[in-house]
Short mmCIF file of C-alpha atoms and ligand atoms in Angstrom, two decimals:
data_model
loop_
_atom_site.label_atom_id
_atom_site.label_comp_id
_atom_site.label_asym_id
_atom_site.label_seq_id
_atom_site.Cartn_x
_atom_site.Cartn_y
_atom_site.Cartn_z
CA MET A 12 -12.43 2.57 -17.71
CA PRO A 13 -15.86 3.26 -16.24
CA GLY A 14 -15.96 4.78 -12.74
CA TYR A 15 -13.79 7.22 -10.83
CA LYS A 16 -10.18 6.15 -10.17
CA LEU A 17 -8.45 7.74 -7.20
CA ALA A 18 -4.74 6.91 -6.77
CA ILE A 19 -3.08 7.50 -3.39
CA ASP A 20 0.67 6.98 -3.05
CA GLY A 21 3.18 7.75 -0.35
CA PRO A 22 5.95 6.36 1.87
CA ALA A 23 5.56 3.95 4.81
CA GLY A 24 3.46 5.40 7.62
CA SER A 25 2.08 8.33 5.63
CA GLY A 26 -1.45 7.16 6.50
CA LYS A 27 -2.37 5.97 3.00
CA SER A 28 -4.28 2.85 3.97
CA THR A 29 -6.24 4.37 6.86
CA ILE A 30 -7.14 7.43 4.79
CA SER A 31 -8.03 5.44 1.66
CA SER A 32 -10.21 3.09 3.66
CA LEU A 33 -12.11 6.01 5.26
CA ILE A 34 -12.60 7.76 1.91
CA ALA A 35 -13.93 4.53 0.39
CA LYS A 36 -16.37 4.05 3.30
CA LYS A 37 -17.61 7.65 3.13
CA LEU A 38 -18.13 7.57 -0.63
CA GLY A 39 -19.27 3.95 -0.88
CA TRP A 40 -16.35 3.15 -3.19
CA THR A 41 -14.07 0.08 -3.31
CA HIS A 42 -10.72 0.30 -1.53
CA ILE A 43 -7.71 -1.69 -2.73
CA ASP A 44 -4.65 -1.64 -0.46
CA THR A 45 -1.85 -2.81 -2.76
CA GLY A 46 0.71 -2.89 0.08
CA ALA A 47 -1.44 -5.64 1.63
CA MET A 48 -1.07 -7.64 -1.60
CA TYR A 49 2.76 -7.44 -1.49
CA ARG A 50 2.54 -8.41 2.17
CA ALA A 51 0.32 -11.41 1.33
CA VAL A 52 2.88 -12.68 -1.20
CA THR A 53 5.64 -12.20 1.40
CA LEU A 54 3.68 -14.15 4.01
CA GLN A 55 3.05 -16.99 1.60
CA ALA A 56 6.72 -17.07 0.55
CA ILE A 57 7.83 -17.27 4.19
CA GLU A 58 5.32 -20.02 4.94
CA LEU A 59 6.41 -22.03 1.90
CA GLY A 60 10.01 -21.72 3.05
CA ILE A 61 11.32 -20.62 -0.37
CA ASN A 62 14.62 -18.82 -0.81
CA LEU A 63 13.38 -15.23 -0.57
CA ASN A 64 16.33 -13.94 -2.58
CA ASP A 65 15.62 -16.12 -5.59
CA GLU A 66 13.16 -14.53 -8.01
CA ALA A 67 12.42 -17.87 -9.74
CA SER A 68 11.08 -19.30 -6.47
CA TYR A 69 8.10 -16.95 -6.66
CA ARG A 70 6.58 -19.06 -9.44
CA PHE A 71 4.15 -20.31 -6.80
CA LEU A 72 2.20 -17.15 -7.73
CA GLU A 73 1.09 -18.90 -10.93
CA THR A 74 -1.35 -20.95 -8.89
CA SER A 75 -2.08 -18.85 -5.80
CA LYS A 76 -5.20 -16.77 -5.50
CA ILE A 77 -5.18 -13.40 -3.73
CA HIS A 78 -8.49 -11.66 -3.23
CA TYR A 79 -10.24 -8.97 -1.19
CA ASP A 80 -13.57 -9.03 0.55
CA PHE A 81 -14.22 -5.51 1.79
CA ASP A 82 -11.15 -4.68 3.91
CA ARG A 83 -10.10 -8.32 4.45
CA ILE A 84 -7.46 -10.01 2.35
CA PHE A 85 -7.28 -13.72 1.52
CA ILE A 86 -4.65 -16.07 0.07
CA ASN A 87 -6.21 -19.19 -1.40
CA ASP A 88 -9.40 -18.38 0.56
CA ARG A 89 -7.56 -18.10 3.92
CA ASP A 90 -8.03 -14.80 5.77
CA VAL A 91 -4.52 -13.34 6.32
CA THR A 92 -5.55 -9.77 7.25
CA GLU A 93 -3.79 -9.94 10.61
CA GLY A 94 -0.96 -12.29 9.58
CA ILE A 95 0.40 -9.88 6.96
CA ARG A 96 1.20 -7.27 9.64
CA SER A 97 3.76 -9.49 11.42
CA GLU A 98 7.36 -8.34 11.91
CA GLY A 99 8.68 -11.14 9.67
CA VAL A 100 6.52 -9.89 6.81
CA THR A 101 7.33 -6.21 7.41
CA ASN A 102 11.07 -6.94 7.41
CA ASN A 103 10.98 -8.81 4.10
CA VAL A 104 8.29 -7.09 2.06
CA SER A 105 10.66 -4.54 0.50
CA LEU A 106 12.84 -7.37 -0.81
CA VAL A 107 9.87 -9.35 -2.15
CA SER A 108 8.36 -6.29 -3.83
CA SER A 109 11.64 -5.51 -5.60
CA PHE A 110 11.36 -8.50 -7.99
CA PRO A 111 10.02 -7.63 -11.47
CA TYR A 112 8.21 -10.99 -11.69
CA VAL A 113 6.30 -10.37 -8.43
CA ARG A 114 5.48 -6.79 -9.44
CA LYS A 115 4.22 -7.81 -12.88
CA LYS A 116 1.87 -10.41 -11.35
CA LEU A 117 0.45 -8.00 -8.79
CA VAL A 118 0.24 -4.99 -11.10
CA ASP A 119 -1.79 -7.09 -13.59
CA LEU A 120 -4.15 -8.10 -10.76
CA GLN A 121 -4.43 -4.49 -9.57
CA LYS A 122 -5.22 -3.17 -13.05
CA MET A 123 -7.93 -5.80 -13.43
CA ALA A 124 -9.39 -5.06 -10.00
CA ALA A 125 -9.61 -1.34 -10.86
CA GLU A 126 -11.30 -1.83 -14.19
CA TYR A 127 -14.91 -1.33 -13.10
CA GLY A 128 -16.53 0.93 -10.53
CA ASN A 129 -15.34 3.73 -8.30
CA ILE A 130 -11.97 2.79 -6.85
CA VAL A 131 -9.57 4.16 -4.23
CA MET A 132 -6.24 2.38 -4.65
CA ASP A 133 -3.25 3.05 -2.43
CA GLY A 134 0.40 2.05 -2.72
CA ARG A 135 3.75 3.26 -4.03
CA ASP A 136 3.33 3.17 -7.82
CA ILE A 137 -0.40 3.62 -8.37
CA GLY A 138 -0.24 7.05 -10.01
CA THR A 139 2.91 6.21 -11.98
CA VAL A 140 2.41 2.58 -13.10
CA VAL A 141 -0.86 0.92 -12.11
CA LEU A 142 -3.33 3.73 -12.89
CA PRO A 143 -1.39 6.31 -14.94
CA HIS A 144 -4.73 7.72 -16.19
CA ALA A 145 -6.34 7.98 -12.73
CA ASP A 146 -8.88 10.81 -12.36
CA LEU A 147 -7.03 12.14 -9.32
CA LYS A 148 -3.56 11.35 -7.97
CA ILE A 149 -2.58 12.19 -4.41
CA PHE A 150 0.88 11.80 -2.92
CA LEU A 151 0.83 11.80 0.88
CA THR A 152 3.89 12.79 2.88
CA ALA A 153 4.68 13.48 6.54
CA ASN A 154 7.99 13.89 8.31
CA VAL A 155 9.64 10.69 9.47
CA GLU A 156 9.12 11.35 13.22
CA GLU A 157 5.39 11.81 12.70
CA ARG A 158 5.12 8.70 10.52
CA ALA A 159 7.05 6.68 13.10
CA LYS A 160 4.84 7.97 15.94
CA ARG A 161 1.72 6.85 14.04
CA ARG A 162 3.18 3.39 13.37
CA PHE A 163 4.34 3.13 17.01
CA LYS A 164 0.83 3.94 18.27
CA GLU A 165 -0.67 1.36 15.93
CA LEU A 166 1.77 -1.33 17.09
CA THR A 167 1.37 -0.65 20.82
CA LYS A 168 -2.43 -0.62 20.40
CA LYS A 169 -2.11 -4.14 19.01
CA GLY A 170 -0.05 -5.11 22.08
CA LYS A 171 3.27 -5.30 20.20
CA GLU A 172 6.30 -4.23 22.22
CA THR A 173 8.70 -1.91 20.43
CA HIS A 174 10.66 1.34 20.77
CA LEU A 175 10.11 4.55 18.84
CA SER A 176 13.78 4.62 17.78
CA LYS A 177 13.41 1.12 16.29
CA VAL A 178 10.29 2.18 14.37
CA ILE A 179 12.12 5.26 13.00
CA GLU A 180 15.01 3.04 11.90
CA ASP A 181 12.63 0.56 10.19
CA ILE A 182 10.78 3.34 8.36
CA LEU A 183 14.00 5.00 7.13
CA ASN A 184 15.24 1.63 5.99
CA ARG A 185 12.05 0.88 4.08
CA ASP A 186 11.94 4.42 2.55
CA GLN A 187 15.46 3.91 1.27
CA LYS A 188 14.70 0.48 -0.24
CA ASP A 189 11.33 1.50 -1.73
CA SER A 190 12.66 4.66 -3.37
CA THR A 191 15.95 3.32 -4.71
CA ARG A 192 14.85 -0.04 -6.15
CA LYS A 193 15.24 -0.44 -9.92
CA GLU A 194 11.69 -1.59 -10.64
CA SER A 195 8.96 1.09 -10.18
CA PRO A 196 10.52 2.97 -7.26
CA LEU A 197 8.42 5.22 -5.03
CA ARG A 198 8.16 8.43 -7.06
CA ILE A 199 5.76 11.36 -7.22
CA ALA A 200 3.74 11.29 -10.47
CA ASP A 201 4.13 14.52 -12.45
CA ASP A 202 0.41 15.24 -12.20
CA ALA A 203 -0.02 14.25 -8.52
CA ILE A 204 -1.13 16.65 -5.80
CA VAL A 205 1.26 16.45 -2.84
CA LEU A 206 -0.37 16.64 0.58
CA ASP A 207 1.83 16.99 3.66
CA THR A 208 -0.14 15.42 6.51
CA THR A 209 2.34 16.08 9.33
CA TYR A 210 0.11 18.69 10.98
CA LEU A 211 -3.27 17.47 9.75
CA THR A 212 -5.72 15.13 11.47
CA ILE A 213 -6.96 12.05 9.63
CA ASP A 214 -10.39 13.68 9.15
CA GLU A 215 -8.81 16.81 7.69
CA VAL A 216 -6.89 14.76 5.14
CA VAL A 217 -9.97 12.66 4.25
CA ASN A 218 -12.14 15.76 3.77
CA LYS A 219 -9.49 17.55 1.75
CA ILE A 220 -9.16 14.62 -0.67
CA ILE A 221 -12.94 14.24 -1.01
CA GLU A 222 -13.12 17.97 -1.79
CA LEU A 223 -10.49 17.49 -4.50
CA THR A 224 -12.41 14.52 -5.98
CA ASP A 225 -15.54 16.68 -6.18
CA LYS A 226 -13.64 19.42 -8.00
CA LYS A 227 -12.24 16.94 -10.50
CA GLU A 228 -15.70 15.47 -11.13
CA ASN A 229 -17.31 18.80 -12.01
O1 DC B 28 1.93 0.11 2.40
P1 DC B 28 2.68 -1.00 3.13
O2 DC B 28 3.68 -0.49 4.13
O3 DC B 28 1.78 -2.04 3.70
O4 DC B 28 3.51 -1.70 1.94
C1 DC B 28 4.36 -2.78 2.17
C2 DC B 28 5.51 -2.80 1.17
O5 DC B 28 5.03 -3.14 -0.13
C3 DC B 28 6.28 -1.50 0.99
O6 DC B 28 7.45 -1.51 1.78
C4 DC B 28 6.63 -1.44 -0.46
C5 DC B 28 5.72 -2.43 -1.11
N1 DC B 28 4.75 -1.83 -2.04
C6 DC B 28 5.14 -1.63 -3.34
O7 DC B 28 6.29 -1.87 -3.67
N2 DC B 28 4.24 -1.16 -4.24
C7 DC B 28 2.97 -0.88 -3.88
N3 DC B 28 2.11 -0.43 -4.80
C8 DC B 28 2.57 -1.06 -2.54
C9 DC B 28 3.49 -1.52 -1.62
#
């Protein structure tokens, strides 16, 4: 596998995507947000009106094309970067990502996408399943109040009306589903470095991870 592979995992709201995107920009590497891929499948499933509980209905993935262009994500060449952040998608993505068929399809795509070049990939199972031989594995954590506050800020900035207590409830709910599902649950890889970001700024986390990448390279 030529190139440096950096795996960043963590629970909802731990800042993975923002941090991974900034690291990729600073280093000139490619960023792959795997959560966005599960969200894209969820959006397509909702739009197609399939029974979300029926694993066999996800066969539509045999013919759909998901791809990235910088930080934008497309389904069958349609830009869905904003659409995948809707409440309908957020509420159903844990269910959709629990199906082995869906995971197999996306994990295959993710492995292929990471094959060449310097890659920062973020998600829930990158260090454990997708890139078990990554050069560096980071597991980001933060306490639930802090994660909820970050999500709340993001949502209100986008003009979405919500309450902090509702965001906390959603995050706890998603944590529970993501870490107890049978197929590749959220788990810290044995060789991952755990970084608690509760009291760190985004820049501090970005710089710390870049420092760790440098150390691993030398
Ligand atoms: O990172 P996010 O909140 O956008 O991810 C959305 C959902 O996708 C999350 O609740 C769990 C799932 N997911 C997953 O199961 N495996 C990944 N590698 C990434 C995300």
